[in-house]
């Protein structure tokens, strides 16, 4: 398992986490610009799995603003989430 990598490009952070070097489908990417986060990942097309992933994103105090889920091959989903940070400012 590789550790997540972080790179700075065009004033945005890009975080990439390859879960398995043998399987290119298990990859999570997150790009952060200001309070907006774009998260892209692939997952198995099992009932409720994408929903569970979205619930985990919301636990990070991110409000999902846009969501695209596309079937990929016969048993995978390609998920793209745009979310906004919900940090309470005093």
PDB file of N, CA and C in Angstrom:
ATOM      1  N   UNK A   1       0.833  -1.168   0.000  1.00  0.00           N
ATOM      2  CA  UNK A   1       0.000   0.000   0.000  1.00  0.00           C
ATOM      3  C   UNK A   1       0.885   1.241   0.000  1.00  0.00           C
ATOM      4  N   UNK A   2       0.596   2.146  -0.904  1.00  0.00           N
ATOM      5  CA  UNK A   2       1.357   3.390  -0.981  1.00  0.00           C
ATOM      6  C   UNK A   2       0.742   4.424  -0.049  1.00  0.00           C
ATOM      7  N   UNK A   3       1.585   5.307   0.470  1.00  0.00           N
ATOM      8  CA  UNK A   3       1.088   6.418   1.264  1.00  0.00           C
ATOM      9  C   UNK A   3       0.524   7.462   0.314  1.00  0.00           C
ATOM     10  N   UNK A   4      -0.472   8.243   0.772  1.00  0.00           N
ATOM     11  CA  UNK A   4      -0.998   9.300  -0.084  1.00  0.00           C
ATOM     12  C   UNK A   4       0.095  10.293  -0.452  1.00  0.00           C
ATOM     13  N   UNK A   5       0.001  10.811  -1.668  1.00  0.00           N
ATOM     14  CA  UNK A   5       0.946  11.829  -2.109  1.00  0.00           C
ATOM     15  C   UNK A   5       0.218  13.158  -2.206  1.00  0.00           C
ATOM     16  N   UNK A   6       0.925  14.229  -1.942  1.00  0.00           N
ATOM     17  CA  UNK A   6       0.341  15.560  -1.974  1.00  0.00           C
ATOM     18  C   UNK A   6       1.196  16.434  -2.867  1.00  0.00           C
ATOM     19  N   UNK A   7       0.573  17.092  -3.820  1.00  0.00           N
ATOM     20  CA  UNK A   7       1.326  17.993  -4.685  1.00  0.00           C
ATOM     21  C   UNK A   7       0.590  19.319  -4.793  1.00  0.00           C
ATOM     22  N   UNK A   8       1.335  20.383  -5.033  1.00  0.00           N
ATOM     23  CA  UNK A   8       0.766  21.716  -5.156  1.00  0.00           C
ATOM     24  C   UNK A   8       0.852  22.142  -6.614  1.00  0.00           C
ATOM     25  N   UNK A   9      -0.317  22.379  -7.230  1.00  0.00           N
ATOM     26  CA  UNK A   9      -0.378  22.808  -8.626  1.00  0.00           C
ATOM     27  C   UNK A   9      -1.435  23.898  -8.741  1.00  0.00           C
ATOM     28  N   UNK A  10      -1.081  25.016  -9.338  1.00  0.00           N
ATOM     29  CA  UNK A  10      -2.026  26.101  -9.589  1.00  0.00           C
ATOM     30  C   UNK A  10      -2.821  26.481  -8.344  1.00  0.00           C
ATOM     31  N   UNK A  11      -2.153  26.649  -7.221  1.00  0.00           N
ATOM     32  CA  UNK A  11      -2.764  27.037  -5.960  1.00  0.00           C
ATOM     33  C   UNK A  11      -3.828  26.052  -5.499  1.00  0.00           C
ATOM     34  N   UNK A  12      -3.773  24.821  -5.930  1.00  0.00           N
ATOM     35  CA  UNK A  12      -4.720  23.791  -5.506  1.00  0.00           C
ATOM     36  C   UNK A  12      -3.926  22.581  -5.049  1.00  0.00           C
ATOM     37  N   UNK A  13      -4.444  21.909  -4.045  1.00  0.00           N
ATOM     38  CA  UNK A  13      -3.790  20.703  -3.562  1.00  0.00           C
ATOM     39  C   UNK A  13      -4.400  19.501  -4.262  1.00  0.00           C
ATOM     40  N   UNK A  14      -3.569  18.551  -4.633  1.00  0.00           N
ATOM     41  CA  UNK A  14      -4.033  17.309  -5.232  1.00  0.00           C
ATOM     42  C   UNK A  14      -3.527  16.173  -4.367  1.00  0.00           C
ATOM     43  N   UNK A  15      -4.448  15.398  -3.826  1.00  0.00           N
ATOM     44  CA  UNK A  15      -4.098  14.255  -2.997  1.00  0.00           C
ATOM     45  C   UNK A  15      -4.489  13.003  -3.758  1.00  0.00           C
ATOM     46  N   UNK A  16      -3.565  12.075  -3.876  1.00  0.00           N
ATOM     47  CA  UNK A  16      -3.824  10.835  -4.590  1.00  0.00           C
ATOM     48  C   UNK A  16      -3.433   9.671  -3.702  1.00  0.00           C
ATOM     49  N   UNK A  17      -4.298   8.671  -3.613  1.00  0.00           N
ATOM     50  CA  UNK A  17      -4.035   7.503  -2.791  1.00  0.00           C
ATOM     51  C   UNK A  17      -4.321   6.260  -3.620  1.00  0.00           C
ATOM     52  N   UNK A  18      -3.283   5.569  -4.025  1.00  0.00           N
ATOM     53  CA  UNK A  18      -3.458   4.321  -4.745  1.00  0.00           C
ATOM     54  C   UNK A  18      -3.467   3.200  -3.726  1.00  0.00           C
ATOM     55  N   UNK A  19      -4.606   2.543  -3.588  1.00  0.00           N
ATOM     56  CA  UNK A  19      -4.769   1.512  -2.574  1.00  0.00           C
ATOM     57  C   UNK A  19      -3.978   0.266  -2.925  1.00  0.00           C
ATOM     58  N   UNK A  20      -3.963  -0.099  -4.178  1.00  0.00           N
ATOM     59  CA  UNK A  20      -3.241  -1.296  -4.592  1.00  0.00           C
ATOM     60  C   UNK A  20      -2.498  -1.000  -5.881  1.00  0.00           C
ATOM     61  N   UNK A  21      -1.205  -1.255  -5.893  1.00  0.00           N
ATOM     62  CA  UNK A  21      -0.441  -0.991  -7.107  1.00  0.00           C
ATOM     63  C   UNK A  21      -0.776  -1.995  -8.206  1.00  0.00           C
ATOM     64  N   UNK A  22      -1.410  -3.120  -7.849  1.00  0.00           N
ATOM     65  CA  UNK A  22      -1.772  -4.133  -8.838  1.00  0.00           C
ATOM     66  C   UNK A  22      -3.103  -3.833  -9.514  1.00  0.00           C
ATOM     67  N   UNK A  23      -3.931  -3.008  -8.910  1.00  0.00           N
ATOM     68  CA  UNK A  23      -5.262  -2.739  -9.437  1.00  0.00           C
ATOM     69  C   UNK A  23      -5.455  -1.237  -9.619  1.00  0.00           C
ATOM     70  N   UNK A  24      -5.352  -0.736 -10.853  1.00  0.00           N
ATOM     71  CA  UNK A  24      -5.457   0.701 -11.086  1.00  0.00           C
ATOM     72  C   UNK A  24      -6.853   1.262 -10.825  1.00  0.00           C
ATOM     73  N   UNK A  25      -7.876   0.402 -10.654  1.00  0.00           N
ATOM     74  CA  UNK A  25      -9.222   0.899 -10.419  1.00  0.00           C
ATOM     75  C   UNK A  25      -9.411   1.410  -8.997  1.00  0.00           C
ATOM     76  N   UNK A  26      -8.613   0.952  -8.063  1.00  0.00           N
ATOM     77  CA  UNK A  26      -8.753   1.385  -6.679  1.00  0.00           C
ATOM     78  C   UNK A  26      -7.864   2.597  -6.437  1.00  0.00           C
ATOM     79  N   UNK A  27      -8.387   3.755  -6.797  1.00  0.00           N
ATOM     80  CA  UNK A  27      -7.625   4.992  -6.700  1.00  0.00           C
ATOM     81  C   UNK A  27      -8.562   6.091  -6.217  1.00  0.00           C
ATOM     82  N   UNK A  28      -8.071   6.916  -5.297  1.00  0.00           N
ATOM     83  CA  UNK A  28      -8.840   8.047  -4.795  1.00  0.00           C
ATOM     84  C   UNK A  28      -8.017   9.303  -5.046  1.00  0.00           C
ATOM     85  N   UNK A  29      -8.643  10.298  -5.652  1.00  0.00           N
ATOM     86  CA  UNK A  29      -7.981  11.582  -5.879  1.00  0.00           C
ATOM     87  C   UNK A  29      -8.847  12.682  -5.286  1.00  0.00           C
ATOM     88  N   UNK A  30      -8.214  13.651  -4.644  1.00  0.00           N
ATOM     89  CA  UNK A  30      -8.931  14.801  -4.101  1.00  0.00           C
ATOM     90  C   UNK A  30      -8.164  16.063  -4.459  1.00  0.00           C
ATOM     91  N   UNK A  31      -8.870  17.039  -4.969  1.00  0.00           N
ATOM     92  CA  UNK A  31      -8.264  18.328  -5.302  1.00  0.00           C
ATOM     93  C   UNK A  31      -8.956  19.392  -4.453  1.00  0.00           C
ATOM     94  N   UNK A  32      -8.160  20.202  -3.768  1.00  0.00           N
ATOM     95  CA  UNK A  32      -8.673  21.211  -2.850  1.00  0.00           C
ATOM     96  C   UNK A  32      -8.319  22.598  -3.360  1.00  0.00           C
ATOM     97  N   UNK A  33      -9.332  23.438  -3.534  1.00  0.00           N
ATOM     98  CA  UNK A  33      -9.141  24.827  -3.919  1.00  0.00           C
ATOM     99  C   UNK A  33     -10.033  25.672  -3.020  1.00  0.00           C
ATOM    100  N   UNK A  34      -9.418  26.426  -2.119  1.00  0.00           N
ATOM    101  CA  UNK A  34     -10.211  27.205  -1.168  1.00  0.00           C
ATOM    102  C   UNK A  34     -11.031  26.275  -0.297  1.00  0.00           C
ATOM    103  N   UNK A  35     -12.349  26.493  -0.274  1.00  0.00           N
ATOM    104  CA  UNK A  35     -13.241  25.630   0.508  1.00  0.00           C
ATOM    105  C   UNK A  35     -13.857  24.514  -0.335  1.00  0.00           C
ATOM    106  N   UNK A  36     -13.565  24.496  -1.634  1.00  0.00           N
ATOM    107  CA  UNK A  36     -14.131  23.470  -2.514  1.00  0.00           C
ATOM    108  C   UNK A  36     -13.180  22.282  -2.636  1.00  0.00           C
ATOM    109  N   UNK A  37     -13.756  21.094  -2.643  1.00  0.00           N
ATOM    110  CA  UNK A  37     -12.999  19.855  -2.786  1.00  0.00           C
ATOM    111  C   UNK A  37     -13.621  19.058  -3.923  1.00  0.00           C
ATOM    112  N   UNK A  38     -12.781  18.552  -4.813  1.00  0.00           N
ATOM    113  CA  UNK A  38     -13.236  17.641  -5.861  1.00  0.00           C
ATOM    114  C   UNK A  38     -12.623  16.285  -5.544  1.00  0.00           C
ATOM    115  N   UNK A  39     -13.473  15.283  -5.376  1.00  0.00           N
ATOM    116  CA  UNK A  39     -13.030  13.933  -5.028  1.00  0.00           C
ATOM    117  C   UNK A  39     -13.451  12.997  -6.149  1.00  0.00           C
ATOM    118  N   UNK A  40     -12.502  12.204  -6.627  1.00  0.00           N
ATOM    119  CA  UNK A  40     -12.789  11.235  -7.679  1.00  0.00           C
ATOM    120  C   UNK A  40     -12.311   9.869  -7.205  1.00  0.00           C
ATOM    121  N   UNK A  41     -13.176   8.869  -7.347  1.00  0.00           N
ATOM    122  CA  UNK A  41     -12.784   7.517  -6.978  1.00  0.00           C
ATOM    123  C   UNK A  41     -13.594   6.505  -7.768  1.00  0.00           C
ATOM    124  N   UNK A  42     -13.082   5.305  -7.812  1.00  0.00           N
ATOM    125  CA  UNK A  42     -13.783   4.186  -8.414  1.00  0.00           C
ATOM    126  C   UNK A  42     -14.096   3.196  -7.300  1.00  0.00           C
ATOM    127  N   UNK A  43     -15.237   2.527  -7.417  1.00  0.00           N
ATOM    128  CA  UNK A  43     -15.583   1.508  -6.434  1.00  0.00           C
ATOM    129  C   UNK A  43     -16.357   0.394  -7.126  1.00  0.00           C
ATOM    130  N   UNK A  44     -16.464  -0.724  -6.430  1.00  0.00           N
ATOM    131  CA  UNK A  44     -17.247  -1.839  -6.946  1.00  0.00           C
ATOM    132  C   UNK A  44     -18.712  -1.423  -7.017  1.00  0.00           C
ATOM    133  N   UNK A  45     -19.429  -1.977  -7.968  1.00  0.00           N
ATOM    134  CA  UNK A  45     -20.839  -1.653  -8.157  1.00  0.00           C
ATOM    135  C   UNK A  45     -21.702  -2.569  -7.288  1.00  0.00           C
ATOM    136  N   UNK A  46     -21.511  -2.474  -5.978  1.00  0.00           N
ATOM    137  CA  UNK A  46     -22.337  -3.220  -5.032  1.00  0.00           C
ATOM    138  C   UNK A  46     -23.381  -2.275  -4.468  1.00  0.00           C
ATOM    139  N   UNK A  47     -24.570  -2.795  -4.219  1.00  0.00           N
ATOM    140  CA  UNK A  47     -25.666  -1.972  -3.720  1.00  0.00           C
ATOM    141  C   UNK A  47     -25.259  -1.245  -2.439  1.00  0.00           C
ATOM    142  N   UNK A  48     -25.366   0.072  -2.448  1.00  0.00           N
ATOM    143  CA  UNK A  48     -25.114   0.881  -1.267  1.00  0.00           C
ATOM    144  C   UNK A  48     -23.674   1.286  -1.026  1.00  0.00           C
ATOM    145  N   UNK A  49     -22.734   0.768  -1.792  1.00  0.00           N
ATOM    146  CA  UNK A  49     -21.324   1.070  -1.544  1.00  0.00           C
ATOM    147  C   UNK A  49     -20.996   2.537  -1.822  1.00  0.00           C
ATOM    148  N   UNK A  50     -21.484   3.084  -2.923  1.00  0.00           N
ATOM    149  CA  UNK A  50     -21.235   4.498  -3.229  1.00  0.00           C
ATOM    150  C   UNK A  50     -21.899   5.389  -2.180  1.00  0.00           C
ATOM    151  N   UNK A  51     -23.085   5.008  -1.717  1.00  0.00           N
ATOM    152  CA  UNK A  51     -23.778   5.768  -0.680  1.00  0.00           C
ATOM    153  C   UNK A  51     -22.972   5.797   0.607  1.00  0.00           C
ATOM    154  N   UNK A  52     -22.385   4.671   0.973  1.00  0.00           N
ATOM    155  CA  UNK A  52     -21.548   4.618   2.177  1.00  0.00           C
ATOM    156  C   UNK A  52     -20.346   5.547   2.037  1.00  0.00           C
ATOM    157  N   UNK A  53     -19.754   5.586   0.858  1.00  0.00           N
ATOM    158  CA  UNK A  53     -18.612   6.474   0.625  1.00  0.00           C
ATOM    159  C   UNK A  53     -19.033   7.935   0.769  1.00  0.00           C
ATOM    160  N   UNK A  54     -20.216   8.285   0.264  1.00  0.00           N
ATOM    161  CA  UNK A  54     -20.703   9.660   0.370  1.00  0.00           C
ATOM    162  C   UNK A  54     -20.985  10.038   1.822  1.00  0.00           C
ATOM    163  N   UNK A  55     -21.487   9.106   2.608  1.00  0.00           N
ATOM    164  CA  UNK A  55     -21.709   9.365   4.033  1.00  0.00           C
ATOM    165  C   UNK A  55     -20.390   9.638   4.747  1.00  0.00           C
ATOM    166  N   UNK A  56     -19.340   8.917   4.355  1.00  0.00           N
ATOM    167  CA  UNK A  56     -18.019   9.156   4.948  1.00  0.00           C
ATOM    168  C   UNK A  56     -17.496  10.546   4.582  1.00  0.00           C
ATOM    169  N   UNK A  57     -17.767  10.983   3.361  1.00  0.00           N
ATOM    170  CA  UNK A  57     -17.359  12.330   2.935  1.00  0.00           C
ATOM    171  C   UNK A  57     -18.074  13.381   3.783  1.00  0.00           C
ATOM    172  N   UNK A  58     -19.375  13.184   4.034  1.00  0.00           N
ATOM    173  CA  UNK A  58     -20.131  14.139   4.839  1.00  0.00           C
ATOM    174  C   UNK A  58     -19.663  14.156   6.291  1.00  0.00           C
ATOM    175  N   UNK A  59     -19.136  13.048   6.793  1.00  0.00           N
ATOM    176  CA  UNK A  59     -18.592  13.011   8.155  1.00  0.00           C
ATOM    177  C   UNK A  59     -17.369  13.920   8.290  1.00  0.00           C
ATOM    178  N   UNK A  60     -16.741  14.251   7.179  1.00  0.00           N
ATOM    179  CA  UNK A  60     -15.576  15.141   7.174  1.00  0.00           C
ATOM    180  C   UNK A  60     -15.989  16.615   7.137  1.00  0.00           C
ATOM    181  N   UNK A  61     -17.267  16.882   7.445  1.00  0.00           N
ATOM    182  CA  UNK A  61     -17.827  18.241   7.430  1.00  0.00           C
ATOM    183  C   UNK A  61     -17.754  18.867   6.046  1.00  0.00           C
ATOM    184  N   UNK A  62     -18.020  18.041   5.043  1.00  0.00           N
ATOM    185  CA  UNK A  62     -18.103  18.513   3.665  1.00  0.00           C
ATOM    186  C   UNK A  62     -19.552  18.399   3.207  1.00  0.00           C
ATOM    187  N   UNK A  63     -20.052  19.443   2.581  1.00  0.00           N
ATOM    188  CA  UNK A  63     -21.400  19.455   2.043  1.00  0.00           C
ATOM    189  C   UNK A  63     -21.318  19.161   0.545  1.00  0.00           C
ATOM    190  N   UNK A  64     -21.953  18.090   0.105  1.00  0.00           N
ATOM    191  CA  UNK A  64     -21.886  17.685  -1.298  1.00  0.00           C
ATOM    192  C   UNK A  64     -22.732  18.636  -2.138  1.00  0.00           C
ATOM    193  N   UNK A  65     -22.087  19.272  -3.117  1.00  0.00           N
ATOM    194  CA  UNK A  65     -22.750  20.241  -3.988  1.00  0.00           C
ATOM    195  C   UNK A  65     -23.100  19.650  -5.349  1.00  0.00           C
ATOM    196  N   UNK A  66     -22.306  18.709  -5.828  1.00  0.00           N
ATOM    197  CA  UNK A  66     -22.555  18.078  -7.124  1.00  0.00           C
ATOM    198  C   UNK A  66     -22.023  16.658  -7.077  1.00  0.00           C
ATOM    199  N   UNK A  67     -22.705  15.764  -7.747  1.00  0.00           N
ATOM    200  CA  UNK A  67     -22.343  14.353  -7.713  1.00  0.00           C
ATOM    201  C   UNK A  67     -22.600  13.728  -9.075  1.00  0.00           C
ATOM    202  N   UNK A  68     -21.616  12.997  -9.577  1.00  0.00           N
ATOM    203  CA  UNK A  68     -21.770  12.247 -10.819  1.00  0.00           C
ATOM    204  C   UNK A  68     -21.315  10.819 -10.564  1.00  0.00           C
ATOM    205  N   UNK A  69     -22.190   9.867 -10.859  1.00  0.00           N
ATOM    206  CA  UNK A  69     -21.852   8.451 -10.723  1.00  0.00           C
ATOM    207  C   UNK A  69     -22.105   7.794 -12.074  1.00  0.00           C
ATOM    208  N   UNK A  70     -21.051   7.237 -12.660  1.00  0.00           N
ATOM    209  CA  UNK A  70     -21.159   6.594 -13.968  1.00  0.00           C
ATOM    210  C   UNK A  70     -20.734   5.140 -13.873  1.00  0.00           C
ATOM    211  N   UNK A  71     -21.468   4.249 -14.549  1.00  0.00           N
ATOM    212  CA  UNK A  71     -21.005   2.858 -14.594  1.00  0.00           C
ATOM    213  C   UNK A  71     -19.714   2.771 -15.391  1.00  0.00           C
ATOM    214  N   UNK A  72     -18.793   1.947 -14.913  1.00  0.00           N
ATOM    215  CA  UNK A  72     -17.499   1.765 -15.561  1.00  0.00           C
ATOM    216  C   UNK A  72     -17.268   0.271 -15.675  1.00  0.00           C
ATOM    217  N   UNK A  73     -17.064  -0.209 -16.884  1.00  0.00           N
ATOM    218  CA  UNK A  73     -17.002  -1.651 -17.148  1.00  0.00           C
ATOM    219  C   UNK A  73     -18.337  -2.241 -16.687  1.00  0.00           C
ATOM    220  N   UNK A  74     -18.348  -3.490 -16.296  1.00  0.00           N
ATOM    221  CA  UNK A  74     -19.622  -4.097 -15.911  1.00  0.00           C
ATOM    222  C   UNK A  74     -19.844  -4.124 -14.408  1.00  0.00           C
ATOM    223  N   UNK A  75     -18.782  -3.952 -13.625  1.00  0.00           N
ATOM    224  CA  UNK A  75     -18.965  -4.114 -12.181  1.00  0.00           C
ATOM    225  C   UNK A  75     -18.340  -2.998 -11.341  1.00  0.00           C
ATOM    226  N   UNK A  76     -18.077  -1.836 -11.955  1.00  0.00           N
ATOM    227  CA  UNK A  76     -17.464  -0.731 -11.223  1.00  0.00           C
ATOM    228  C   UNK A  76     -18.246   0.556 -11.439  1.00  0.00           C
ATOM    229  N   UNK A  77     -18.074   1.495 -10.524  1.00  0.00           N
ATOM    230  CA  UNK A  77     -18.645   2.827 -10.649  1.00  0.00           C
ATOM    231  C   UNK A  77     -17.519   3.848 -10.609  1.00  0.00           C
ATOM    232  N   UNK A  78     -17.639   4.869 -11.436  1.00  0.00           N
ATOM    233  CA  UNK A  78     -16.712   5.996 -11.440  1.00  0.00           C
ATOM    234  C   UNK A  78     -17.468   7.146 -10.778  1.00  0.00           C
ATOM    235  N   UNK A  79     -16.965   7.640  -9.639  1.00  0.00           N
ATOM    236  CA  UNK A  79     -17.683   8.628  -8.839  1.00  0.00           C
ATOM    237  C   UNK A  79     -16.889   9.935  -8.791  1.00  0.00           C
ATOM    238  N   UNK A  80     -17.572  11.040  -9.059  1.00  0.00           N
ATOM    239  CA  UNK A  80     -16.976  12.377  -8.986  1.00  0.00           C
ATOM    240  C   UNK A  80     -17.849  13.224  -8.061  1.00  0.00           C
ATOM    241  N   UNK A  81     -17.250  13.748  -7.000  1.00  0.00           N
ATOM    242  CA  UNK A  81     -17.976  14.520  -5.993  1.00  0.00           C
ATOM    243  C   UNK A  81     -17.367  15.914  -5.898  1.00  0.00           C
ATOM    244  N   UNK A  82     -18.214  16.935  -5.932  1.00  0.00           N
ATOM    245  CA  UNK A  82     -17.782  18.302  -5.637  1.00  0.00           C
ATOM    246  C   UNK A  82     -18.425  18.665  -4.311  1.00  0.00           C
ATOM    247  N   UNK A  83     -17.591  19.060  -3.344  1.00  0.00           N
ATOM    248  CA  UNK A  83     -18.099  19.362  -2.010  1.00  0.00           C
ATOM    249  C   UNK A  83     -17.488  20.656  -1.494  1.00  0.00           C
ATOM    250  N   UNK A  84     -18.179  21.253  -0.527  1.00  0.00           N
ATOM    251  CA  UNK A  84     -17.707  22.501   0.073  1.00  0.00           C
ATOM    252  C   UNK A  84     -17.495  22.281   1.560  1.00  0.00           C
ATOM    253  N   UNK A  85     -16.399  22.828   2.073  1.00  0.00           N
ATOM    254  CA  UNK A  85     -16.107  22.726   3.500  1.00  0.00           C
ATOM    255  C   UNK A  85     -17.146  23.458   4.323  1.00  0.00           C
ATOM    256  N   UNK A  86     -17.546  22.854   5.430  1.00  0.00           N
ATOM    257  CA  UNK A  86     -18.566  23.432   6.302  1.00  0.00           C
ATOM    258  C   UNK A  86     -17.947  23.891   7.608  1.00  0.00           C
ATOM    259  N   UNK A  87     -16.786  24.496   7.567  1.00  0.00           N
ATOM    260  CA  UNK A  87     -16.094  24.927   8.780  1.00  0.00           C
ATOM    261  C   UNK A  87     -16.880  26.059   9.438  1.00  0.00           C
ATOM    262  N   UNK A  88     -17.146  25.905  10.753  1.00  0.00           N
ATOM    263  CA  UNK A  88     -17.815  26.966  11.511  1.00  0.00           C
ATOM    264  C   UNK A  88     -16.801  28.040  11.856  1.00  0.00           C
ATOM    265  N   UNK A  89     -17.054  29.250  11.416  1.00  0.00           N
ATOM    266  CA  UNK A  89     -16.134  30.354  11.674  1.00  0.00           C
ATOM    267  C   UNK A  89     -16.742  31.247  12.742  1.00  0.00           C
ATOM    268  N   UNK A  90     -15.930  31.648  13.705  1.00  0.00           N
ATOM    269  CA  UNK A  90     -16.408  32.487  14.813  1.00  0.00           C
ATOM    270  C   UNK A  90     -15.988  33.914  14.587  1.00  0.00           C
TER     271      UNK A  90
END
